[in-house]
Amino acid sequence: MIVLGIDPGSVNTGYAFVDVRGSEFSVLEYGALHAPKNRSFEDRLLYIVDSLELLMERYQPEKLGMESAFVAVNARSALVLGHVRGAILVACKRRGMSFSEFPPSTIKQAVTGKGNASKELVANMIYARLGIAPEKVLLDATDALAIAWTTANPNPISEALLSKGASRKSVSRKRRATVNEWKSLIEKMGGKCP
Protein backbone atom coordinates (compact mmCIF):
# COMPACT_ATOMS: atom_id res chain seq x y z
CA MET A 1 0.00 0.00 0.00
CA ILE A 2 1.29 3.46 -0.83
CA VAL A 3 0.67 6.11 1.82
CA LEU A 4 0.84 9.86 1.36
CA GLY A 5 1.72 11.94 4.40
CA ILE A 6 0.97 15.65 4.20
CA ASP A 7 2.02 18.53 6.45
CA PRO A 8 -0.17 21.27 4.96
CA GLY A 9 0.76 24.93 4.78
CA SER A 10 -0.30 27.87 2.64
CA VAL A 11 3.29 28.49 1.50
CA ASN A 12 5.24 25.31 2.33
CA THR A 13 3.43 21.98 2.21
CA GLY A 14 5.43 18.92 3.21
CA TYR A 15 4.71 15.64 1.47
CA ALA A 16 5.98 12.07 1.71
CA PHE A 17 5.11 8.98 -0.31
CA VAL A 18 5.93 5.66 1.34
CA ASP A 19 5.36 2.09 0.21
CA VAL A 20 4.30 -0.38 2.90
CA ARG A 21 4.38 -4.11 2.16
CA GLY A 22 3.83 -6.13 5.31
CA SER A 23 6.64 -5.14 7.66
CA GLU A 24 8.71 -3.61 4.84
CA PHE A 25 8.61 0.15 4.58
CA SER A 26 10.30 2.13 1.83
CA VAL A 27 10.38 5.85 1.15
CA LEU A 28 9.50 6.68 -2.45
CA GLU A 29 9.81 10.47 -2.31
CA TYR A 30 9.52 13.30 0.15
CA GLY A 31 9.97 17.04 0.08
CA ALA A 32 8.10 20.31 0.28
CA LEU A 33 6.03 22.23 -2.22
CA HIS A 34 6.84 25.94 -2.18
CA ALA A 35 3.89 28.05 -3.28
CA PRO A 36 4.98 31.51 -4.46
CA LYS A 37 4.55 33.95 -1.56
CA ASN A 38 3.84 36.85 -3.88
CA ARG A 39 0.75 35.14 -5.34
CA SER A 40 -2.80 35.40 -4.02
CA PHE A 41 -3.97 32.76 -1.57
CA GLU A 42 -6.20 31.20 -4.23
CA ASP A 43 -3.26 30.88 -6.63
CA ARG A 44 -1.09 29.32 -3.90
CA LEU A 45 -3.86 26.84 -3.13
CA LEU A 46 -4.16 25.93 -6.80
CA TYR A 47 -0.38 25.51 -7.05
CA ILE A 48 -0.33 23.14 -4.05
CA VAL A 49 -3.22 21.00 -5.31
CA ASP A 50 -1.92 20.89 -8.91
CA SER A 51 1.57 19.90 -7.71
CA LEU A 52 0.18 17.20 -5.41
CA GLU A 53 -2.02 15.81 -8.15
CA LEU A 54 1.02 15.39 -10.42
CA LEU A 55 2.83 13.52 -7.65
CA MET A 56 -0.24 11.41 -6.88
CA GLU A 57 -0.50 10.50 -10.55
CA ARG A 58 3.07 9.19 -10.39
CA TYR A 59 2.77 7.20 -7.13
CA GLN A 60 -0.95 6.27 -7.00
CA PRO A 61 -1.32 6.43 -3.18
CA GLU A 62 -4.19 4.61 -1.52
CA LYS A 63 -4.20 6.36 1.83
CA LEU A 64 -3.72 9.94 3.05
CA GLY A 65 -2.49 10.89 6.50
CA MET A 66 -2.48 14.43 7.97
CA GLU A 67 -2.21 16.08 11.32
CA SER A 68 -5.59 16.95 12.75
CA ALA A 69 -6.36 20.65 12.68
CA PHE A 70 -5.73 22.69 15.77
CA VAL A 71 -6.17 26.34 16.70
CA ALA A 72 -3.31 28.03 18.48
CA VAL A 73 -3.30 31.78 18.98
CA ASN A 74 -4.10 33.03 15.48
CA ALA A 75 -7.60 32.13 14.28
CA ARG A 76 -6.90 33.54 10.79
CA SER A 77 -3.97 31.13 10.34
CA ALA A 78 -6.22 28.26 11.42
CA LEU A 79 -8.81 29.27 8.81
CA VAL A 80 -6.18 29.47 6.06
CA LEU A 81 -4.83 26.06 7.08
CA GLY A 82 -8.40 24.72 7.01
CA HIS A 83 -8.75 25.82 3.38
CA VAL A 84 -5.48 24.09 2.45
CA ARG A 85 -6.50 20.89 4.27
CA GLY A 86 -9.92 20.94 2.62
CA ALA A 87 -8.50 21.36 -0.88
CA ILE A 88 -6.06 18.48 -0.30
CA LEU A 89 -8.82 16.26 1.10
CA VAL A 90 -11.04 16.90 -1.92
CA ALA A 91 -8.19 16.10 -4.34
CA CYS A 92 -7.46 12.86 -2.49
CA LYS A 93 -11.11 11.85 -2.12
CA ARG A 94 -11.56 12.21 -5.88
CA ARG A 95 -8.85 9.56 -6.24
CA GLY A 96 -10.69 7.21 -3.85
CA MET A 97 -8.07 7.46 -1.11
CA SER A 98 -8.88 6.66 2.50
CA PHE A 99 -7.98 9.25 5.14
CA SER A 100 -6.51 9.19 8.65
CA GLU A 101 -5.65 12.12 10.85
CA PHE A 102 -3.68 12.26 14.06
CA PRO A 103 -3.11 14.95 16.67
CA PRO A 104 0.46 16.33 16.56
CA SER A 105 1.21 14.78 19.96
CA THR A 106 0.21 11.33 18.69
CA ILE A 107 2.59 11.61 15.74
CA LYS A 108 5.41 12.79 17.99
CA GLN A 109 4.66 9.94 20.43
CA ALA A 110 4.62 7.37 17.63
CA VAL A 111 7.96 8.50 16.18
CA THR A 112 9.95 9.56 19.26
CA GLY A 113 8.13 8.11 22.25
CA LYS A 114 7.49 11.66 23.53
CA GLY A 115 4.27 13.50 22.79
CA ASN A 116 5.95 16.87 23.33
CA ALA A 117 9.07 16.26 21.20
CA SER A 118 10.57 19.10 19.18
CA LYS A 119 10.37 19.15 15.38
CA GLU A 120 14.13 18.59 15.27
CA LEU A 121 13.89 15.46 17.42
CA VAL A 122 11.05 14.17 15.21
CA ALA A 123 13.24 14.77 12.13
CA ASN A 124 16.23 12.97 13.64
CA MET A 125 14.15 10.02 14.83
CA ILE A 126 12.30 9.61 11.54
CA TYR A 127 15.64 9.59 9.69
CA ALA A 128 16.91 6.92 12.10
CA ARG A 129 13.74 4.83 11.90
CA LEU A 130 13.71 4.91 8.10
CA GLY A 131 17.45 4.56 7.62
CA ILE A 132 17.71 7.83 5.72
CA ALA A 133 20.83 9.98 5.86
CA PRO A 134 19.94 13.32 7.46
CA GLU A 135 19.40 16.01 4.86
CA LYS A 136 18.92 19.74 4.99
CA VAL A 137 15.25 19.82 4.06
CA LEU A 138 12.41 21.80 5.52
CA LEU A 139 10.94 20.40 8.71
CA ASP A 140 7.64 20.33 6.79
CA ALA A 141 9.13 17.47 4.73
CA THR A 142 10.30 15.48 7.75
CA ASP A 143 6.96 16.12 9.46
CA ALA A 144 5.24 14.66 6.38
CA LEU A 145 7.51 11.59 6.64
CA ALA A 146 6.54 11.24 10.32
CA ILE A 147 2.85 11.54 9.40
CA ALA A 148 3.21 8.91 6.65
CA TRP A 149 5.09 6.61 9.04
CA THR A 150 2.41 7.02 11.72
CA THR A 151 -0.36 6.44 9.18
CA ALA A 152 1.31 3.25 7.95
CA ASN A 153 2.24 2.04 11.46
CA PRO A 154 -0.51 3.17 13.81
CA ASN A 155 0.19 2.63 17.47
CA PRO A 156 -2.55 0.29 18.80
CA ILE A 157 -3.17 2.50 21.83
CA SER A 158 -3.38 5.67 19.73
CA GLU A 159 -5.60 3.91 17.23
CA ALA A 160 -7.97 2.83 20.00
CA LEU A 161 -8.09 6.35 21.42
CA LEU A 162 -8.70 7.89 18.01
CA SER A 163 -11.30 5.40 16.83
CA LYS A 164 -14.89 6.39 16.89
CA GLY A 165 -15.84 2.76 17.25
CA ALA A 166 -18.45 1.08 19.37
CA SER A 167 -15.98 -0.09 22.01
CA ARG A 168 -16.02 3.34 23.62
CA LYS A 169 -17.66 3.13 27.03
CA SER A 170 -20.12 5.78 27.99
CA VAL A 171 -19.15 7.88 30.95
CA SER A 172 -21.86 8.19 33.52
CA ARG A 173 -22.06 11.42 35.45
CA LYS A 174 -23.02 11.49 39.07
CA ARG A 175 -26.10 13.42 39.92
CA ARG A 176 -25.37 16.67 41.71
CA ALA A 177 -26.84 17.11 45.16
CA THR A 178 -29.59 19.69 45.50
CA VAL A 179 -29.40 22.65 47.88
CA ASN A 180 -31.91 20.97 50.20
CA GLU A 181 -29.85 17.75 50.25
CA TRP A 182 -26.74 19.73 51.22
CA LYS A 183 -28.66 21.57 53.95
CA SER A 184 -29.95 18.24 55.28
CA LEU A 185 -26.44 16.77 55.33
CA ILE A 186 -25.03 19.84 57.12
CA GLU A 187 -27.77 19.69 59.74
CA LYS A 188 -27.23 15.92 60.28
CA MET A 189 -23.58 16.69 60.98
CA GLY A 190 -24.50 19.26 63.60
CA GLY A 191 -24.15 22.36 61.48
CA LYS A 192 -26.61 25.21 60.98
CA CYS A 193 -27.91 26.48 57.67
CA PRO A 194 -29.28 29.97 57.02
Tab-separated table of C-alpha atoms in Angstrom:
chain	number	residue	atom	x	y	z
A	1	MET	CA	0.000	0.000	0.000
A	2	ILE	CA	1.287	3.458	-0.834
A	3	VAL	CA	0.669	6.109	1.821
A	4	LEU	CA	0.839	9.862	1.360
A	5	GLY	CA	1.725	11.936	4.402
A	6	ILE	CA	0.968	15.653	4.203
A	7	ASP	CA	2.015	18.530	6.450
A	8	PRO	CA	-0.172	21.270	4.956
A	9	GLY	CA	0.755	24.927	4.781
A	10	SER	CA	-0.300	27.870	2.635
A	11	VAL	CA	3.290	28.492	1.503
A	12	ASN	CA	5.244	25.313	2.328
A	13	THR	CA	3.433	21.981	2.213
A	14	GLY	CA	5.432	18.923	3.208
A	15	TYR	CA	4.706	15.635	1.473
A	16	ALA	CA	5.984	12.065	1.709
A	17	PHE	CA	5.114	8.980	-0.310
A	18	VAL	CA	5.933	5.660	1.343
A	19	ASP	CA	5.360	2.087	0.215
A	20	VAL	CA	4.299	-0.382	2.896
A	21	ARG	CA	4.383	-4.113	2.155
A	22	GLY	CA	3.832	-6.127	5.315
A	23	SER	CA	6.640	-5.137	7.656
A	24	GLU	CA	8.714	-3.608	4.844
A	25	PHE	CA	8.615	0.152	4.585
A	26	SER	CA	10.296	2.129	1.827
A	27	VAL	CA	10.379	5.846	1.146
A	28	LEU	CA	9.495	6.677	-2.453
A	29	GLU	CA	9.807	10.466	-2.312
A	30	TYR	CA	9.515	13.304	0.153
A	31	GLY	CA	9.970	17.036	0.080
A	32	ALA	CA	8.103	20.313	0.278
A	33	LEU	CA	6.034	22.233	-2.224
A	34	HIS	CA	6.843	25.941	-2.176
A	35	ALA	CA	3.889	28.051	-3.279
A	36	PRO	CA	4.984	31.507	-4.462
A	37	LYS	CA	4.546	33.949	-1.555
A	38	ASN	CA	3.836	36.853	-3.876
A	39	ARG	CA	0.746	35.138	-5.335
A	40	SER	CA	-2.803	35.396	-4.022
A	41	PHE	CA	-3.968	32.756	-1.567
A	42	GLU	CA	-6.197	31.203	-4.229
A	43	ASP	CA	-3.257	30.881	-6.626
A	44	ARG	CA	-1.085	29.316	-3.904
A	45	LEU	CA	-3.863	26.844	-3.127
A	46	LEU	CA	-4.164	25.929	-6.797
A	47	TYR	CA	-0.377	25.510	-7.045
A	48	ILE	CA	-0.334	23.142	-4.046
A	49	VAL	CA	-3.221	21.004	-5.310
A	50	ASP	CA	-1.921	20.893	-8.908
A	51	SER	CA	1.567	19.896	-7.714
A	52	LEU	CA	0.185	17.203	-5.408
A	53	GLU	CA	-2.022	15.805	-8.147
A	54	LEU	CA	1.019	15.391	-10.416
A	55	LEU	CA	2.835	13.519	-7.646
A	56	MET	CA	-0.243	11.412	-6.875
A	57	GLU	CA	-0.499	10.503	-10.550
A	58	ARG	CA	3.069	9.188	-10.385
A	59	TYR	CA	2.771	7.199	-7.130
A	60	GLN	CA	-0.947	6.273	-6.999
A	61	PRO	CA	-1.321	6.432	-3.179
A	62	GLU	CA	-4.186	4.608	-1.515
A	63	LYS	CA	-4.201	6.365	1.835
A	64	LEU	CA	-3.718	9.935	3.053
A	65	GLY	CA	-2.489	10.894	6.503
A	66	MET	CA	-2.484	14.425	7.966
A	67	GLU	CA	-2.213	16.079	11.324
A	68	SER	CA	-5.588	16.951	12.755
A	69	ALA	CA	-6.364	20.649	12.676
A	70	PHE	CA	-5.733	22.694	15.774
A	71	VAL	CA	-6.169	26.342	16.701
A	72	ALA	CA	-3.307	28.030	18.481
A	73	VAL	CA	-3.304	31.782	18.977
A	74	ASN	CA	-4.102	33.034	15.482
A	75	ALA	CA	-7.600	32.135	14.278
A	76	ARG	CA	-6.900	33.538	10.791
A	77	SER	CA	-3.975	31.127	10.345
A	78	ALA	CA	-6.224	28.264	11.417
A	79	LEU	CA	-8.815	29.272	8.808
A	80	VAL	CA	-6.180	29.467	6.063
A	81	LEU	CA	-4.834	26.060	7.077
A	82	GLY	CA	-8.395	24.719	7.010
A	83	HIS	CA	-8.745	25.823	3.382
A	84	VAL	CA	-5.477	24.092	2.453
A	85	ARG	CA	-6.497	20.891	4.266
A	86	GLY	CA	-9.916	20.944	2.617
A	87	ALA	CA	-8.503	21.358	-0.885
A	88	ILE	CA	-6.065	18.482	-0.300
A	89	LEU	CA	-8.824	16.261	1.100
A	90	VAL	CA	-11.038	16.902	-1.924
A	91	ALA	CA	-8.195	16.098	-4.342
A	92	CYS	CA	-7.455	12.856	-2.491
A	93	LYS	CA	-11.111	11.853	-2.117
A	94	ARG	CA	-11.556	12.208	-5.883
A	95	ARG	CA	-8.847	9.557	-6.238
A	96	GLY	CA	-10.695	7.215	-3.847
A	97	MET	CA	-8.071	7.460	-1.111
A	98	SER	CA	-8.882	6.664	2.496
A	99	PHE	CA	-7.981	9.249	5.141
A	100	SER	CA	-6.506	9.193	8.648
A	101	GLU	CA	-5.646	12.119	10.855
A	102	PHE	CA	-3.679	12.259	14.062
A	103	PRO	CA	-3.109	14.953	16.673
A	104	PRO	CA	0.461	16.333	16.564
A	105	SER	CA	1.209	14.784	19.964
A	106	THR	CA	0.210	11.327	18.687
A	107	ILE	CA	2.586	11.610	15.736
A	108	LYS	CA	5.409	12.789	17.986
A	109	GLN	CA	4.664	9.944	20.428
A	110	ALA	CA	4.622	7.367	17.628
A	111	VAL	CA	7.958	8.504	16.183
A	112	THR	CA	9.953	9.557	19.263
A	113	GLY	CA	8.135	8.107	22.248
A	114	LYS	CA	7.492	11.656	23.533
A	115	GLY	CA	4.274	13.504	22.786
A	116	ASN	CA	5.945	16.871	23.334
A	117	ALA	CA	9.069	16.261	21.197
A	118	SER	CA	10.574	19.104	19.177
A	119	LYS	CA	10.365	19.148	15.381
A	120	GLU	CA	14.126	18.595	15.266
A	121	LEU	CA	13.886	15.458	17.422
A	122	VAL	CA	11.051	14.170	15.212
A	123	ALA	CA	13.235	14.770	12.131
A	124	ASN	CA	16.234	12.972	13.638
A	125	MET	CA	14.152	10.018	14.834
A	126	ILE	CA	12.303	9.606	11.538
A	127	TYR	CA	15.638	9.592	9.689
A	128	ALA	CA	16.913	6.924	12.102
A	129	ARG	CA	13.738	4.831	11.902
A	130	LEU	CA	13.705	4.910	8.102
A	131	GLY	CA	17.446	4.561	7.616
A	132	ILE	CA	17.707	7.832	5.720
A	133	ALA	CA	20.830	9.975	5.856
A	134	PRO	CA	19.937	13.324	7.458
A	135	GLU	CA	19.405	16.015	4.859
A	136	LYS	CA	18.919	19.739	4.989
A	137	VAL	CA	15.248	19.822	4.060
A	138	LEU	CA	12.406	21.799	5.525
A	139	LEU	CA	10.937	20.399	8.711
A	140	ASP	CA	7.643	20.326	6.786
A	141	ALA	CA	9.128	17.470	4.726
A	142	THR	CA	10.300	15.482	7.753
A	143	ASP	CA	6.955	16.122	9.462
A	144	ALA	CA	5.241	14.661	6.379
A	145	LEU	CA	7.512	11.590	6.642
A	146	ALA	CA	6.538	11.243	10.318
A	147	ILE	CA	2.854	11.540	9.402
A	148	ALA	CA	3.207	8.910	6.649
A	149	TRP	CA	5.094	6.610	9.038
A	150	THR	CA	2.411	7.020	11.723
A	151	THR	CA	-0.364	6.438	9.179
A	152	ALA	CA	1.310	3.249	7.949
A	153	ASN	CA	2.240	2.040	11.456
A	154	PRO	CA	-0.506	3.174	13.814
A	155	ASN	CA	0.188	2.626	17.471
A	156	PRO	CA	-2.546	0.293	18.798
A	157	ILE	CA	-3.173	2.500	21.828
A	158	SER	CA	-3.385	5.670	19.730
A	159	GLU	CA	-5.599	3.913	17.230
A	160	ALA	CA	-7.971	2.829	20.003
A	161	LEU	CA	-8.086	6.350	21.418
A	162	LEU	CA	-8.701	7.889	18.007
A	163	SER	CA	-11.302	5.402	16.830
A	164	LYS	CA	-14.886	6.394	16.890
A	165	GLY	CA	-15.844	2.764	17.249
A	166	ALA	CA	-18.449	1.078	19.375
A	167	SER	CA	-15.985	-0.088	22.007
A	168	ARG	CA	-16.020	3.340	23.623
A	169	LYS	CA	-17.662	3.132	27.028
A	170	SER	CA	-20.124	5.785	27.986
A	171	VAL	CA	-19.146	7.876	30.950
A	172	SER	CA	-21.861	8.190	33.522
A	173	ARG	CA	-22.063	11.421	35.449
A	174	LYS	CA	-23.020	11.488	39.068
A	175	ARG	CA	-26.102	13.424	39.917
A	176	ARG	CA	-25.375	16.665	41.711
A	177	ALA	CA	-26.841	17.112	45.158
A	178	THR	CA	-29.589	19.688	45.496
A	179	VAL	CA	-29.397	22.645	47.878
A	180	ASN	CA	-31.911	20.973	50.198
A	181	GLU	CA	-29.849	17.755	50.254
A	182	TRP	CA	-26.744	19.731	51.217
A	183	LYS	CA	-28.657	21.565	53.947
A	184	SER	CA	-29.952	18.242	55.279
A	185	LEU	CA	-26.438	16.773	55.331
A	186	ILE	CA	-25.028	19.841	57.118
A	187	GLU	CA	-27.772	19.694	59.744
A	188	LYS	CA	-27.234	15.916	60.278
A	189	MET	CA	-23.582	16.688	60.984
A	190	GLY	CA	-24.502	19.263	63.604
A	191	GLY	CA	-24.149	22.356	61.479
A	192	LYS	CA	-26.609	25.212	60.984
A	193	CYS	CA	-27.909	26.483	57.674
A	194	PRO	CA	-29.278	29.974	57.022
